[in-house]
Amino acid sequence: MLEDHIKKAKKGNQISFNYLLDRFWNDVYNFQLKRTQNEYEAEDITIQSFSRAFDKIQTFNEEYSFKTWLIQISKNIHIDLLRKKNASIQSKTTTQVDDAVYRIIDDNPTPEDKLITEQNLAQLLRYIKQLKPHYQEVINYRYFQELSYKEIAEKLEEPINNVKVKLLRARKLLSEIITNTKN
């Protein structure tokens, strides 16, 4: 099953990206939490890890463990961040974006999208307030201000893929909050 999702993700299948994110999020996050001892940093590095992994998924060799590959990407990102801190570089990094690489096809509304549009606004805002502030921010930009991924990336000064991963995670967490509240 995992191998099928990896193959589908290589072809740009959004459901497979979601599956991989859900399946391995805790592994990468917990690995980084042990390394950084900081929830925010661990979450940020995890988002960057999935962003880079989805960007480079074509390079993944199925003979190896996907989890190990993700952890190694995560480790490299953390090392890069430490080097930047130690060198006290205060410049913003720029990313050259090749649109073909960053395309994650998502034509149909997901169940989370449907929940967002169908819920009573006041109740939905109460659910959203339960999310961490950076997730509230991307939900607000995407669904209330109706900004594109590119516009959100510019506002947050982050790569587009980071924004996509943050939105995937925010929607999943929001869906869990809504589901848990209804049960």
Coordinates of C-alpha atoms in Angstrom, one line a residue, residues 72 77 105 109 180:
Q72 CA 17.5 12.2 6.5
I77 CA 17.4 20.8 7.0
I105 CA -2.8 19.0 -8.4
P109 CA -12.6 20.1 -2.9
N180 CA -13.8 15.2 17.8

